Amino acid sequence: MVGLPIPDEVMMTTVGYFTNTDLINYGPAIIISFFGSLLGMMISYMIGRKAGRPFINKYGKWVGLKEKRMIQVEKWMKKYGPYSIILGYFIPGVRHLMCYFSGIGKMKLKRYIAFAAIGAFLWCFVF
């Protein structure tokens, strides 16, 4: 879920194909995919929490993330963040940003895990 070295969509589409052809079992595929996805999201969250704000302060001006914009992002994440984690799973690239911004916005870990787990399960189930 961190996005490297293989894009998540490619990997999950492959797993979905193999479960459809009975090459691998559906139950274990869902469980392993779920925990892998959740682990990757936790790594992204922790990177955002520990290094995100200093990194944005130093390099954010180059991509349009100035202090004013970051305050808006943090307000938005506080209001809609948990639901955006679930919906962001289904938008390539946005999924990763939601994780980092959740960490940068210092969303409570328990709340983050709850909504990330819901999103991860739905995403794995769909693929």
mmCIF file of C-alpha atoms in Angstrom:
data_model
loop_
_atom_site.group_PDB
_atom_site.id
_atom_site.type_symbol
_atom_site.label_atom_id
_atom_site.label_comp_id
_atom_site.label_asym_id
_atom_site.label_seq_id
_atom_site.Cartn_x
_atom_site.Cartn_y
_atom_site.Cartn_z
ATOM 1 C CA MET A 1 0.000 0.000 0.000
ATOM 2 C CA VAL A 2 3.014 2.242 0.142
ATOM 3 C CA GLY A 3 2.933 2.191 -3.658
ATOM 4 C CA LEU A 4 6.318 0.670 -4.338
ATOM 5 C CA PRO A 5 7.722 -1.338 -6.063
ATOM 6 C CA ILE A 6 4.554 -2.702 -7.732
ATOM 7 C CA PRO A 7 1.403 -0.561 -8.057
ATOM 8 C CA ASP A 8 -1.327 -1.863 -5.757
ATOM 9 C CA GLU A 9 -3.955 -2.084 -8.480
ATOM 10 C CA VAL A 10 -1.776 -4.375 -10.607
ATOM 11 C CA MET A 11 -1.049 -6.667 -7.683
ATOM 12 C CA MET A 12 -4.669 -6.833 -6.513
ATOM 13 C CA THR A 13 -5.985 -7.391 -10.040
ATOM 14 C CA THR A 14 -3.560 -10.305 -10.375
ATOM 15 C CA VAL A 15 -4.696 -11.759 -7.040
ATOM 16 C CA GLY A 16 -8.313 -11.332 -8.124
ATOM 17 C CA TYR A 17 -7.624 -13.151 -11.372
ATOM 18 C CA PHE A 18 -5.877 -16.031 -9.615
ATOM 19 C CA THR A 19 -8.734 -16.435 -7.134
ATOM 20 C CA ASN A 20 -11.205 -16.447 -10.015
ATOM 21 C CA THR A 21 -9.289 -19.236 -11.768
ATOM 22 C CA ASP A 22 -9.034 -21.198 -8.461
ATOM 23 C CA LEU A 23 -5.243 -21.004 -8.527
ATOM 24 C CA ILE A 24 -5.339 -19.538 -5.001
ATOM 25 C CA ASN A 25 -8.069 -19.744 -2.373
ATOM 26 C CA TYR A 26 -10.368 -16.770 -1.927
ATOM 27 C CA GLY A 27 -10.374 -16.696 1.901
ATOM 28 C CA PRO A 28 -6.606 -16.603 2.446
ATOM 29 C CA ALA A 29 -6.227 -14.154 -0.456
ATOM 30 C CA ILE A 30 -8.647 -11.706 1.213
ATOM 31 C CA ILE A 31 -6.991 -12.066 4.626
ATOM 32 C CA ILE A 32 -3.423 -11.672 3.363
ATOM 33 C CA SER A 33 -4.368 -8.798 1.051
ATOM 34 C CA PHE A 34 -6.245 -7.071 3.878
ATOM 35 C CA PHE A 35 -3.348 -7.256 6.325
ATOM 36 C CA GLY A 36 -0.834 -6.274 3.648
ATOM 37 C CA SER A 37 -2.928 -3.272 2.706
ATOM 38 C CA LEU A 38 -3.410 -2.253 6.323
ATOM 39 C CA LEU A 39 0.308 -2.624 7.059
ATOM 40 C CA GLY A 40 1.204 -0.431 4.090
ATOM 41 C CA MET A 41 -1.309 2.190 5.185
ATOM 42 C CA MET A 42 0.168 2.184 8.683
ATOM 43 C CA ILE A 43 3.642 2.739 7.259
ATOM 44 C CA SER A 44 2.364 5.659 5.175
ATOM 45 C CA TYR A 45 0.533 7.099 8.187
ATOM 46 C CA MET A 46 3.666 6.885 10.356
ATOM 47 C CA ILE A 47 5.794 8.519 7.661
ATOM 48 C CA GLY A 48 3.267 11.344 7.474
ATOM 49 C CA ARG A 49 3.100 11.623 11.254
ATOM 50 C CA LYS A 50 6.849 11.647 11.886
ATOM 51 C CA ALA A 51 8.374 13.247 8.799
ATOM 52 C CA GLY A 52 5.504 14.749 6.846
ATOM 53 C CA ARG A 53 5.187 18.217 8.314
ATOM 54 C CA PRO A 54 8.949 19.003 8.307
ATOM 55 C CA PHE A 55 9.208 17.667 4.752
ATOM 56 C CA ILE A 56 6.243 19.779 3.593
ATOM 57 C CA ASN A 57 7.636 22.865 5.339
ATOM 58 C CA LYS A 58 10.947 22.421 3.549
ATOM 59 C CA TYR A 59 9.845 21.276 0.058
ATOM 60 C CA GLY A 60 6.107 21.977 -0.108
ATOM 61 C CA LYS A 61 6.509 25.372 -1.744
ATOM 62 C CA TRP A 62 7.782 23.624 -4.885
ATOM 63 C CA VAL A 63 4.476 21.777 -5.363
ATOM 64 C CA GLY A 64 2.087 24.431 -4.072
ATOM 65 C CA LEU A 65 1.776 23.210 -0.473
ATOM 66 C CA LYS A 66 2.417 26.403 1.429
ATOM 67 C CA GLU A 67 1.406 26.960 5.047
ATOM 68 C CA LYS A 68 -1.990 28.419 4.155
ATOM 69 C CA ARG A 69 -2.828 25.396 1.985
ATOM 70 C CA MET A 70 -1.628 22.985 4.675
ATOM 71 C CA ILE A 71 -3.927 24.604 7.236
ATOM 72 C CA GLN A 72 -6.825 24.099 4.826
ATOM 73 C CA VAL A 73 -5.824 20.469 4.274
ATOM 74 C CA GLU A 74 -5.618 19.846 8.022
ATOM 75 C CA LYS A 75 -9.058 21.384 8.598
ATOM 76 C CA TRP A 76 -10.512 19.324 5.777
ATOM 77 C CA MET A 77 -8.892 16.145 7.142
ATOM 78 C CA LYS A 78 -10.314 16.805 10.596
ATOM 79 C CA LYS A 79 -13.801 17.190 9.150
ATOM 80 C CA TYR A 80 -13.845 14.582 6.357
ATOM 81 C CA GLY A 81 -10.641 12.615 6.862
ATOM 82 C CA PRO A 82 -12.026 9.283 8.074
ATOM 83 C CA TYR A 83 -14.533 9.035 5.230
ATOM 84 C CA SER A 84 -11.981 10.189 2.682
ATOM 85 C CA ILE A 85 -9.731 7.293 3.723
ATOM 86 C CA ILE A 86 -12.454 4.824 2.758
ATOM 87 C CA LEU A 87 -13.338 6.566 -0.507
ATOM 88 C CA GLY A 88 -9.698 7.314 -1.312
ATOM 89 C CA TYR A 89 -8.946 3.598 -1.540
ATOM 90 C CA PHE A 90 -10.766 3.459 -4.832
ATOM 91 C CA ILE A 91 -8.950 6.401 -6.455
ATOM 92 C CA PRO A 92 -5.405 5.514 -7.547
ATOM 93 C CA GLY A 93 -2.805 7.820 -6.019
ATOM 94 C CA VAL A 94 -5.306 9.490 -3.704
ATOM 95 C CA ARG A 95 -5.222 6.451 -1.419
ATOM 96 C CA HIS A 96 -1.586 7.121 -0.577
ATOM 97 C CA LEU A 97 -2.083 10.845 -0.068
ATOM 98 C CA MET A 98 -4.927 10.199 2.382
ATOM 99 C CA CYS A 99 -2.589 8.085 4.499
ATOM 100 C CA TYR A 100 0.159 10.674 4.558
ATOM 101 C CA PHE A 101 -2.223 13.565 5.220
ATOM 102 C CA SER A 102 -3.918 11.617 7.998
ATOM 103 C CA GLY A 103 -0.521 11.296 9.657
ATOM 104 C CA ILE A 104 0.423 14.905 8.982
ATOM 105 C CA GLY A 105 -2.918 16.056 10.412
ATOM 106 C CA LYS A 106 -2.247 13.887 13.480
ATOM 107 C CA MET A 107 -5.491 11.942 13.227
ATOM 108 C CA LYS A 108 -5.893 9.725 16.277
ATOM 109 C CA LEU A 109 -4.346 6.350 15.598
ATOM 110 C CA LYS A 110 -7.355 4.292 16.750
ATOM 111 C CA ARG A 111 -9.696 6.300 14.538
ATOM 112 C CA TYR A 112 -7.307 6.016 11.605
ATOM 113 C CA ILE A 113 -6.956 2.249 12.013
ATOM 114 C CA ALA A 114 -10.735 1.771 12.219
ATOM 115 C CA PHE A 115 -11.467 3.639 8.994
ATOM 116 C CA ALA A 116 -8.367 2.316 7.211
ATOM 117 C CA ALA A 117 -9.439 -1.239 8.084
ATOM 118 C CA ILE A 118 -12.935 -0.668 6.674
ATOM 119 C CA GLY A 119 -11.471 0.778 3.490
ATOM 120 C CA ALA A 120 -8.864 -1.977 3.192
ATOM 121 C CA PHE A 121 -11.446 -4.726 3.561
ATOM 122 C CA LEU A 122 -13.821 -3.175 1.016
ATOM 123 C CA TRP A 123 -10.971 -2.571 -1.424
ATOM 124 C CA CYS A 124 -9.640 -6.139 -1.120
ATOM 125 C CA PHE A 125 -13.138 -7.574 -1.358
ATOM 126 C CA VAL A 126 -13.897 -5.635 -4.549
ATOM 127 C CA PHE A 127 -10.646 -6.649 -6.245
#
